[in-house]
Amino acid sequence: MPTALVTGASYGIGRAYALELAKRGYDIVLVARSADKLEAVAEEIRATHGKTATPIALDLTEPDAPTQLFSRLQADGIAIDFLMNNAGFGDYGAFATSDRGKIVAMVQLNVLALTDLTYQFLQPMIERKSGTIVNIGSIASFQPLPYMAVYAATKAFVLNFTEALWAENADTGVRFLACCPGATETEFFKTAGFLENGFSSAQPPLSSPESVVQATFEALDRSNDATVVAGTAIDKAMSFLPRFLPRELLAKGAASQFRPKSNDNKS
Ligand SMILES: NC(=O)c1ccc[n+]([C@@H]2O[C@H](COP(=O)([O-])OP(=O)(O)OC[C@H]3O[C@@H](n4cnc5c(N)ncnc54)[C@H](OP(=O)(O)O)[C@@H]3O)[C@@H](O)[C@H]2O)c1
């Protein structure tokens, strides 16, 4: 039975990926920190799709977490056919006054854990000459984003890294895809601290997690593209236009759009 590993599967976009992968016939390994929420998603998968669902509560900001996960699955004889590197978070506010622990953890999760998981799970896929690795970037992958500087830089890494591995692995049987969602209705904006900084929410229209998942599988099923932008026509334009504009103009334009509206310690 093919098995998919989904990080950040306890809610949000990751939960939607886990449900869709189960619907497509995969057994699912679900990873996130919240054991209770993971078990609820696992139960939903078992009840709705009759697939094996294995929840593993793990904090992927811990440097040895990817190795722990890989070793545990190897010991249990579970081979991963589809790696969905979805877990990630952002932080909104001026870099100089941001919480150092939060930005270091963000790089650890969005960049280092994703890279390490890709490295470890890619090896057996290459040996089997088959597998799929989808990494979640963002519309923020395509340009510098003042007041989300570290987040956008982590997502630029994800896009660049994934496109390079897509080309490197063209003949290995392992398919890479970077999925870059626009603003999507999840806990992301709350976790990033948008709401406490004078934004009522992200700017509508928001995409649904299910539409992000649908765009991902359409790209995997119908094309050999390295990247898919999942979102509105504006999101697609925002992924394309930056290549024609001076970087300084992009950064300054984004700064005026994203400058915190409230006068608290993050402004
Ligand atoms: N929503 C958007 O507008 C948007 C747009 C572009 C890209 N993205 C990207 O999409 C991905 C999913 O985000 P989302 O929107 O679904 O956000 P979300 O609703 O906040 O979900 C984040 C998921 O990541 C898990 N997670 C967070 N920290 C973790 C850690 N240290 N270790 C393991 N798991 C962790 C969370 O579970 P626990 O709390 O249980 O650990 C949760 O399952 C992220 O990479 C995000 O950057 C989102």
mmCIF file of C-alpha atoms and ligand atoms in Angstrom:
data_model
loop_
_atom_site.group_PDB
_atom_site.id
_atom_site.type_symbol
_atom_site.label_atom_id
_atom_site.label_comp_id
_atom_site.label_asym_id
_atom_site.label_seq_id
_atom_site.Cartn_x
_atom_site.Cartn_y
_atom_site.Cartn_z
ATOM 1 C CA MET A 1 0.000 0.000 0.000
ATOM 2 C CA PRO A 2 1.538 3.407 -0.928
ATOM 3 C CA THR A 3 2.133 5.665 2.064
ATOM 4 C CA ALA A 4 2.230 9.461 2.293
ATOM 5 C CA LEU A 5 3.867 11.497 5.050
ATOM 6 C CA VAL A 6 2.226 14.878 5.680
ATOM 7 C CA THR A 7 3.854 17.404 8.018
ATOM 8 C CA GLY A 8 1.603 19.983 9.656
ATOM 9 C CA ALA A 9 -1.334 17.607 9.215
ATOM 10 C CA SER A 10 -3.250 18.524 12.388
ATOM 11 C CA TYR A 11 -5.236 21.393 10.794
ATOM 12 C CA GLY A 12 -5.121 23.930 7.955
ATOM 13 C CA ILE A 13 -3.779 23.045 4.519
ATOM 14 C CA GLY A 14 -1.944 19.944 5.821
ATOM 15 C CA ARG A 15 -5.161 18.378 7.099
ATOM 16 C CA ALA A 16 -6.720 18.900 3.644
ATOM 17 C CA TYR A 17 -3.669 17.272 1.993
ATOM 18 C CA ALA A 18 -3.888 14.285 4.348
ATOM 19 C CA LEU A 19 -7.587 13.744 3.575
ATOM 20 C CA GLU A 20 -7.069 14.050 -0.200
ATOM 21 C CA LEU A 21 -4.077 11.687 -0.189
ATOM 22 C CA ALA A 22 -6.133 9.115 1.762
ATOM 23 C CA LYS A 23 -8.952 9.540 -0.782
ATOM 24 C CA ARG A 24 -6.384 8.827 -3.498
ATOM 25 C CA GLY A 25 -5.467 5.505 -1.868
ATOM 26 C CA TYR A 26 -2.497 6.351 0.353
ATOM 27 C CA ASP A 27 -2.012 5.239 3.927
ATOM 28 C CA ILE A 28 -1.069 8.361 5.843
ATOM 29 C CA VAL A 29 1.579 9.255 8.427
ATOM 30 C CA LEU A 30 0.522 12.518 10.056
ATOM 31 C CA VAL A 31 3.045 14.739 11.860
ATOM 32 C CA ALA A 32 2.535 17.904 13.927
ATOM 33 C CA ARG A 33 2.823 18.893 17.611
ATOM 34 C CA SER A 34 -0.861 18.585 18.678
ATOM 35 C CA ALA A 35 -1.431 14.890 19.477
ATOM 36 C CA ASP A 36 -5.192 15.316 20.030
ATOM 37 C CA LYS A 37 -5.791 17.145 16.738
ATOM 38 C CA LEU A 38 -3.638 14.631 14.826
ATOM 39 C CA GLU A 39 -5.628 11.743 16.283
ATOM 40 C CA ALA A 40 -8.887 13.458 15.225
ATOM 41 C CA VAL A 41 -7.646 13.759 11.612
ATOM 42 C CA ALA A 42 -6.370 10.153 11.708
ATOM 43 C CA GLU A 43 -9.779 8.961 12.909
ATOM 44 C CA GLU A 44 -11.492 10.942 10.116
ATOM 45 C CA ILE A 45 -9.199 9.246 7.550
ATOM 46 C CA ARG A 46 -9.895 5.762 8.946
ATOM 47 C CA ALA A 47 -13.667 6.365 9.097
ATOM 48 C CA THR A 48 -14.041 8.123 5.723
ATOM 49 C CA HIS A 49 -11.459 6.389 3.547
ATOM 50 C CA GLY A 50 -10.657 3.140 5.379
ATOM 51 C CA LYS A 51 -6.908 3.813 5.165
ATOM 52 C CA THR A 52 -4.259 3.275 7.819
ATOM 53 C CA ALA A 53 -3.489 6.577 9.535
ATOM 54 C CA THR A 54 -0.502 6.884 11.887
ATOM 55 C CA PRO A 55 -0.326 10.080 13.949
ATOM 56 C CA ILE A 56 3.127 11.047 15.237
ATOM 57 C CA ALA A 57 3.322 14.042 17.580
ATOM 58 C CA LEU A 58 6.653 15.765 16.956
ATOM 59 C CA ASP A 59 8.032 19.288 17.150
ATOM 60 C CA LEU A 60 9.888 19.703 13.860
ATOM 61 C CA THR A 61 11.776 22.746 15.155
ATOM 62 C CA GLU A 62 13.864 20.280 17.205
ATOM 63 C CA PRO A 63 17.032 19.744 15.128
ATOM 64 C CA ASP A 64 16.985 15.933 15.490
ATOM 65 C CA ALA A 65 13.226 15.569 14.798
ATOM 66 C CA PRO A 66 13.620 14.656 11.070
ATOM 67 C CA THR A 67 16.112 11.894 11.956
ATOM 68 C CA GLN A 68 13.863 10.619 14.776
ATOM 69 C CA LEU A 69 10.948 10.462 12.338
ATOM 70 C CA PHE A 70 12.915 8.749 9.579
ATOM 71 C CA SER A 71 14.390 6.181 12.010
ATOM 72 C CA ARG A 72 11.020 5.419 13.580
ATOM 73 C CA LEU A 73 9.370 4.802 10.202
ATOM 74 C CA GLN A 74 12.281 2.630 9.078
ATOM 75 C CA ALA A 75 12.060 0.589 12.303
ATOM 76 C CA ASP A 76 8.301 0.155 11.713
ATOM 77 C CA GLY A 77 8.943 -0.954 8.101
ATOM 78 C CA ILE A 78 6.999 2.011 6.657
ATOM 79 C CA ALA A 79 8.360 3.279 3.310
ATOM 80 C CA ILE A 80 7.258 6.770 2.262
ATOM 81 C CA ASP A 81 6.107 7.154 -1.355
ATOM 82 C CA PHE A 82 4.805 10.723 -1.094
ATOM 83 C CA LEU A 83 6.409 13.364 1.135
ATOM 84 C CA MET A 84 4.244 16.422 1.729
ATOM 85 C CA ASN A 85 6.471 19.049 3.384
ATOM 86 C CA ASN A 86 3.698 21.365 4.517
ATOM 87 C CA ALA A 87 4.424 22.429 8.136
ATOM 88 C CA GLY A 88 5.425 26.059 8.416
ATOM 89 C CA PHE A 89 4.542 29.366 10.012
ATOM 90 C CA GLY A 90 5.148 33.095 9.595
ATOM 91 C CA ASP A 91 5.750 36.063 11.873
ATOM 92 C CA TYR A 92 4.501 39.541 11.160
ATOM 93 C CA GLY A 93 6.310 42.704 12.306
ATOM 94 C CA ALA A 94 9.569 44.606 12.033
ATOM 95 C CA PHE A 95 12.562 42.248 12.075
ATOM 96 C CA ALA A 96 14.556 44.316 14.594
ATOM 97 C CA THR A 97 11.858 44.037 17.255
ATOM 98 C CA SER A 98 10.705 40.503 16.502
ATOM 99 C CA ASP A 99 10.992 37.623 18.972
ATOM 100 C CA ARG A 100 14.389 36.025 18.341
ATOM 101 C CA GLY A 101 13.224 32.557 19.427
ATOM 102 C CA LYS A 102 10.274 32.698 17.024
ATOM 103 C CA ILE A 103 12.319 33.669 13.969
ATOM 104 C CA VAL A 104 15.005 31.071 14.687
ATOM 105 C CA ALA A 105 12.289 28.398 15.095
ATOM 106 C CA MET A 106 10.732 29.566 11.810
ATOM 107 C CA VAL A 107 13.970 29.011 9.897
ATOM 108 C CA GLN A 108 14.400 25.673 11.664
ATOM 109 C CA LEU A 109 10.906 24.514 10.610
ATOM 110 C CA ASN A 110 10.389 26.171 7.215
ATOM 111 C CA VAL A 111 13.935 25.580 5.932
ATOM 112 C CA LEU A 112 16.034 23.126 7.949
ATOM 113 C CA ALA A 113 13.391 20.498 8.786
ATOM 114 C CA LEU A 114 12.072 20.618 5.202
ATOM 115 C CA THR A 115 15.586 20.220 3.782
ATOM 116 C CA ASP A 116 16.528 17.409 6.160
ATOM 117 C CA LEU A 117 13.265 15.493 5.592
ATOM 118 C CA THR A 118 13.737 15.859 1.838
ATOM 119 C CA TYR A 119 17.321 14.595 2.101
ATOM 120 C CA GLN A 120 16.475 11.562 4.228
ATOM 121 C CA PHE A 121 13.300 10.435 2.429
ATOM 122 C CA LEU A 122 14.690 11.096 -1.069
ATOM 123 C CA GLN A 123 17.396 8.414 -0.768
ATOM 124 C CA PRO A 124 15.026 5.400 -0.576
ATOM 125 C CA MET A 125 12.798 6.947 -3.258
ATOM 126 C CA ILE A 126 15.778 7.128 -5.627
ATOM 127 C CA GLU A 127 16.608 3.493 -4.807
ATOM 128 C CA ARG A 128 13.009 2.488 -5.650
ATOM 129 C CA LYS A 129 13.068 4.825 -8.705
ATOM 130 C CA SER A 130 9.741 6.305 -7.662
ATOM 131 C CA GLY A 131 8.267 8.875 -5.325
ATOM 132 C CA THR A 132 6.799 12.361 -5.031
ATOM 133 C CA ILE A 133 7.989 15.267 -2.887
ATOM 134 C CA VAL A 134 5.828 18.401 -2.650
ATOM 135 C CA ASN A 135 7.232 21.381 -0.757
ATOM 136 C CA ILE A 136 5.014 24.287 0.272
ATOM 137 C CA GLY A 137 6.319 27.672 -0.697
ATOM 138 C CA SER A 138 4.088 30.732 -0.864
ATOM 139 C CA ILE A 139 3.175 33.666 -3.002
ATOM 140 C CA ALA A 140 5.790 35.276 -0.703
ATOM 141 C CA SER A 141 8.444 33.085 -2.404
ATOM 142 C CA PHE A 142 8.609 35.476 -5.344
ATOM 143 C CA GLN A 143 9.666 38.768 -3.753
ATOM 144 C CA PRO A 144 11.114 40.365 -0.600
ATOM 145 C CA LEU A 145 8.422 41.075 1.981
ATOM 146 C CA PRO A 146 9.197 43.793 4.533
ATOM 147 C CA TYR A 147 7.560 43.042 7.939
ATOM 148 C CA MET A 148 7.588 39.345 7.021
ATOM 149 C CA ALA A 149 11.228 39.389 5.958
ATOM 150 C CA VAL A 150 12.297 36.053 7.431
ATOM 151 C CA TYR A 151 9.121 34.238 6.359
ATOM 152 C CA ALA A 152 9.411 35.398 2.730
ATOM 153 C CA ALA A 153 13.115 34.493 2.713
ATOM 154 C CA THR A 154 12.327 30.971 3.982
ATOM 155 C CA LYS A 155 9.732 30.569 1.246
ATOM 156 C CA ALA A 156 12.133 31.897 -1.432
ATOM 157 C CA PHE A 157 14.489 29.141 -0.242
ATOM 158 C CA VAL A 158 11.740 26.510 -0.581
ATOM 159 C CA LEU A 159 10.946 27.561 -4.151
ATOM 160 C CA ASN A 160 14.572 27.789 -5.289
ATOM 161 C CA PHE A 161 15.524 24.508 -3.567
ATOM 162 C CA THR A 162 12.545 22.595 -4.971
ATOM 163 C CA GLU A 163 12.984 23.820 -8.542
ATOM 164 C CA ALA A 164 16.664 22.803 -8.422
ATOM 165 C CA LEU A 165 15.791 19.310 -7.138
ATOM 166 C CA TRP A 166 13.027 19.020 -9.761
ATOM 167 C CA ALA A 167 15.703 19.384 -12.463
ATOM 168 C CA GLU A 168 18.347 17.282 -10.662
ATOM 169 C CA ASN A 169 15.909 14.404 -10.277
ATOM 170 C CA ALA A 170 14.342 14.477 -13.740
ATOM 171 C CA ASP A 171 15.731 11.005 -14.490
ATOM 172 C CA THR A 172 15.483 9.402 -11.039
ATOM 173 C CA GLY A 173 11.760 8.646 -11.029
ATOM 174 C CA VAL A 174 11.203 11.106 -8.153
ATOM 175 C CA ARG A 175 8.819 13.954 -8.946
ATOM 176 C CA PHE A 176 9.292 17.330 -7.209
ATOM 177 C CA LEU A 177 6.740 20.128 -7.037
ATOM 178 C CA ALA A 178 6.744 23.474 -5.231
ATOM 179 C CA CYS A 179 3.212 24.565 -4.372
ATOM 180 C CA CYS A 180 2.972 28.312 -3.722
ATOM 181 C CA PRO A 181 -0.398 29.270 -2.220
ATOM 182 C CA GLY A 182 -1.778 32.774 -2.020
ATOM 183 C CA ALA A 183 -3.648 33.879 1.108
ATOM 184 C CA THR A 184 -5.599 30.853 2.356
ATOM 185 C CA GLU A 185 -8.179 30.548 5.118
ATOM 186 C CA THR A 186 -6.298 28.795 7.954
ATOM 187 C CA GLU A 187 -4.752 29.621 11.337
ATOM 188 C CA PHE A 188 -1.722 31.083 9.523
ATOM 189 C CA PHE A 189 -2.594 34.779 9.981
ATOM 190 C CA LYS A 190 -3.452 34.357 13.670
ATOM 191 C CA THR A 191 -0.192 32.469 14.344
ATOM 192 C CA ALA A 192 1.779 35.118 12.431
ATOM 193 C CA GLY A 193 0.363 37.878 14.648
ATOM 194 C CA PHE A 194 -1.515 39.800 11.940
ATOM 195 C CA LEU A 195 -4.657 40.190 14.015
ATOM 196 C CA GLU A 196 -2.922 41.847 16.984
ATOM 197 C CA ASN A 197 -1.266 44.333 14.610
ATOM 198 C CA GLY A 198 -4.316 46.162 13.350
ATOM 199 C CA PHE A 199 -5.240 43.870 10.443
ATOM 200 C CA SER A 200 -8.735 42.458 10.834
ATOM 201 C CA SER A 201 -7.640 39.449 8.750
ATOM 202 C CA ALA A 202 -5.740 38.776 5.562
ATOM 203 C CA GLN A 203 -6.996 40.732 2.583
ATOM 204 C CA PRO A 204 -9.872 38.847 0.935
ATOM 205 C CA PRO A 205 -10.516 36.896 -1.188
ATOM 206 C CA LEU A 206 -8.970 33.978 0.675
ATOM 207 C CA SER A 207 -8.570 30.588 -0.975
ATOM 208 C CA SER A 208 -9.763 27.443 0.767
ATOM 209 C CA PRO A 209 -7.274 24.748 1.855
ATOM 210 C CA GLU A 210 -9.150 22.343 -0.441
ATOM 211 C CA SER A 211 -8.548 24.582 -3.481
ATOM 212 C CA VAL A 212 -4.799 24.634 -2.695
ATOM 213 C CA VAL A 213 -4.830 20.830 -2.567
ATOM 214 C CA GLN A 214 -6.808 20.634 -5.814
ATOM 215 C CA ALA A 215 -4.317 22.912 -7.613
ATOM 216 C CA THR A 216 -1.453 20.735 -6.343
ATOM 217 C CA PHE A 217 -2.939 17.504 -7.690
ATOM 218 C CA GLU A 218 -3.950 19.132 -10.965
ATOM 219 C CA ALA A 219 -0.297 20.123 -11.408
ATOM 220 C CA LEU A 220 0.924 16.641 -10.473
ATOM 221 C CA ASP A 221 -1.646 14.853 -12.628
ATOM 222 C CA ARG A 222 -1.644 17.019 -15.742
ATOM 223 C CA SER A 223 1.778 18.623 -16.086
ATOM 224 C CA ASN A 224 5.437 18.220 -15.306
ATOM 225 C CA ASP A 225 5.725 21.771 -13.980
ATOM 226 C CA ALA A 226 8.205 22.422 -11.166
ATOM 227 C CA THR A 227 5.943 25.013 -9.542
ATOM 228 C CA VAL A 228 2.253 25.703 -9.146
ATOM 229 C CA VAL A 229 0.725 28.905 -7.778
ATOM 230 C CA ALA A 230 -2.474 27.996 -5.934
ATOM 231 C CA GLY A 231 -4.789 30.948 -5.570
ATOM 232 C CA THR A 232 -6.540 33.793 -7.333
ATOM 233 C CA ALA A 233 -5.692 35.448 -10.658
ATOM 234 C CA ILE A 234 -4.058 38.238 -8.618
ATOM 235 C CA ASP A 235 -1.858 35.667 -6.839
ATOM 236 C CA LYS A 236 -0.795 34.271 -10.209
ATOM 237 C CA ALA A 237 0.015 37.788 -11.456
ATOM 238 C CA MET A 238 1.980 38.506 -8.246
ATOM 239 C CA SER A 239 4.114 35.441 -8.894
ATOM 240 C CA PHE A 240 4.872 36.567 -12.431
ATOM 241 C CA LEU A 241 5.190 40.368 -12.390
ATOM 242 C CA PRO A 242 8.092 40.678 -9.902
ATOM 243 C CA ARG A 243 10.549 39.355 -12.499
ATOM 244 C CA PHE A 244 9.955 42.516 -14.606
ATOM 245 C CA LEU A 245 10.225 45.091 -11.791
ATOM 246 C CA PRO A 246 13.267 46.560 -9.978
ATOM 247 C CA ARG A 247 13.803 44.753 -6.654
ATOM 248 C CA GLU A 248 13.950 48.083 -4.764
ATOM 249 C CA LEU A 249 10.530 49.074 -6.134
ATOM 250 C CA LEU A 250 9.063 45.720 -5.094
ATOM 251 C CA ALA A 251 10.487 45.960 -1.579
ATOM 252 C CA LYS A 252 9.311 49.547 -1.068
ATOM 253 C CA GLY A 253 5.850 48.831 -2.471
ATOM 254 C CA ALA A 254 5.435 45.837 -0.166
ATOM 255 C CA ALA A 255 6.734 47.882 2.790
ATOM 256 C CA SER A 256 4.013 50.496 2.335
ATOM 257 C CA GLN A 257 1.366 47.786 1.997
ATOM 258 C CA PHE A 258 2.489 45.737 5.004
ATOM 259 C CA ARG A 259 3.673 48.433 7.457
ATOM 260 C CA PRO A 260 1.952 47.702 10.812
ATOM 261 C CA LYS A 261 -1.130 49.830 11.364
ATOM 262 C CA SER A 262 -0.989 49.863 15.185
ATOM 263 C CA ASN A 263 1.600 51.687 17.337
ATOM 264 C CA ASP A 264 2.676 48.776 19.481
ATOM 265 C CA ASN A 265 6.193 47.441 20.008
ATOM 266 C CA LYS A 266 6.251 45.702 16.623
ATOM 267 C CA SER A 267 5.707 48.827 14.542
HETATM 268 N N1 LIG B 1 -2.516 30.155 4.902
HETATM 269 C C1 LIG B 1 -1.881 30.870 3.992
HETATM 270 O O1 LIG B 1 -2.327 31.966 3.594
HETATM 271 C C2 LIG B 1 -0.604 30.343 3.381
HETATM 272 C C3 LIG B 1 -0.138 30.960 2.205
HETATM 273 C C4 LIG B 1 1.041 30.504 1.627
HETATM 274 C C5 LIG B 1 1.724 29.442 2.192
HETATM 275 N N2 LIG B 1 1.261 28.858 3.342
HETATM 276 C C6 LIG B 1 2.037 27.761 3.900
HETATM 277 O O2 LIG B 1 1.202 26.615 4.006
HETATM 278 C C7 LIG B 1 1.717 25.760 5.022
HETATM 279 C C8 LIG B 1 0.575 25.338 5.939
HETATM 280 O O3 LIG B 1 0.117 26.501 6.630
HETATM 281 P P1 LIG B 1 -1.408 26.721 7.032
HETATM 282 O O4 LIG B 1 -1.875 27.909 6.314
HETATM 283 O O5 LIG B 1 -2.176 25.462 6.939
HETATM 284 O O6 LIG B 1 -1.186 27.163 8.562
HETATM 285 P P2 LIG B 1 -1.816 26.611 9.908
HETATM 286 O O7 LIG B 1 -3.293 26.509 9.822
HETATM 287 O O8 LIG B 1 -1.217 27.488 10.973
HETATM 288 O O9 LIG B 1 -1.220 25.128 10.039
HETATM 289 C C9 LIG B 1 0.147 24.918 10.316
HETATM 290 C C10 LIG B 1 0.405 23.435 10.515
HETATM 291 O O10 LIG B 1 1.806 23.265 10.828
HETATM 292 C C11 LIG B 1 1.936 22.579 12.071
HETATM 293 N N3 LIG B 1 3.123 23.025 12.780
HETATM 294 C C12 LIG B 1 3.398 24.295 13.206
HETATM 295 N N4 LIG B 1 4.549 24.303 13.894
HETATM 296 C C13 LIG B 1 5.027 23.026 13.900
HETATM 297 C C14 LIG B 1 6.164 22.408 14.460
HETATM 298 N N5 LIG B 1 7.052 23.098 15.187
HETATM 299 N N6 LIG B 1 6.342 21.074 14.283
HETATM 300 C C15 LIG B 1 5.436 20.351 13.578
HETATM 301 N N7 LIG B 1 4.329 20.882 13.019
HETATM 302 C C16 LIG B 1 4.130 22.222 13.183
HETATM 303 C C17 LIG B 1 0.637 22.915 12.825
HETATM 304 O O11 LIG B 1 0.313 21.932 13.787
HETATM 305 P P3 LIG B 1 0.637 21.974 15.364
HETATM 306 O O12 LIG B 1 0.315 23.357 15.848
HETATM 307 O O13 LIG B 1 -0.243 20.913 15.898
HETATM 308 O O14 LIG B 1 2.097 21.640 15.477
HETATM 309 C C18 LIG B 1 -0.381 22.862 11.691
HETATM 310 O O15 LIG B 1 -0.726 21.521 11.421
HETATM 311 C C19 LIG B 1 2.833 26.546 5.711
HETATM 312 O O16 LIG B 1 4.082 26.113 5.220
HETATM 313 C C20 LIG B 1 2.566 27.978 5.304
HETATM 314 O O17 LIG B 1 3.735 28.761 5.306
HETATM 315 C C21 LIG B 1 0.110 29.283 3.942
#
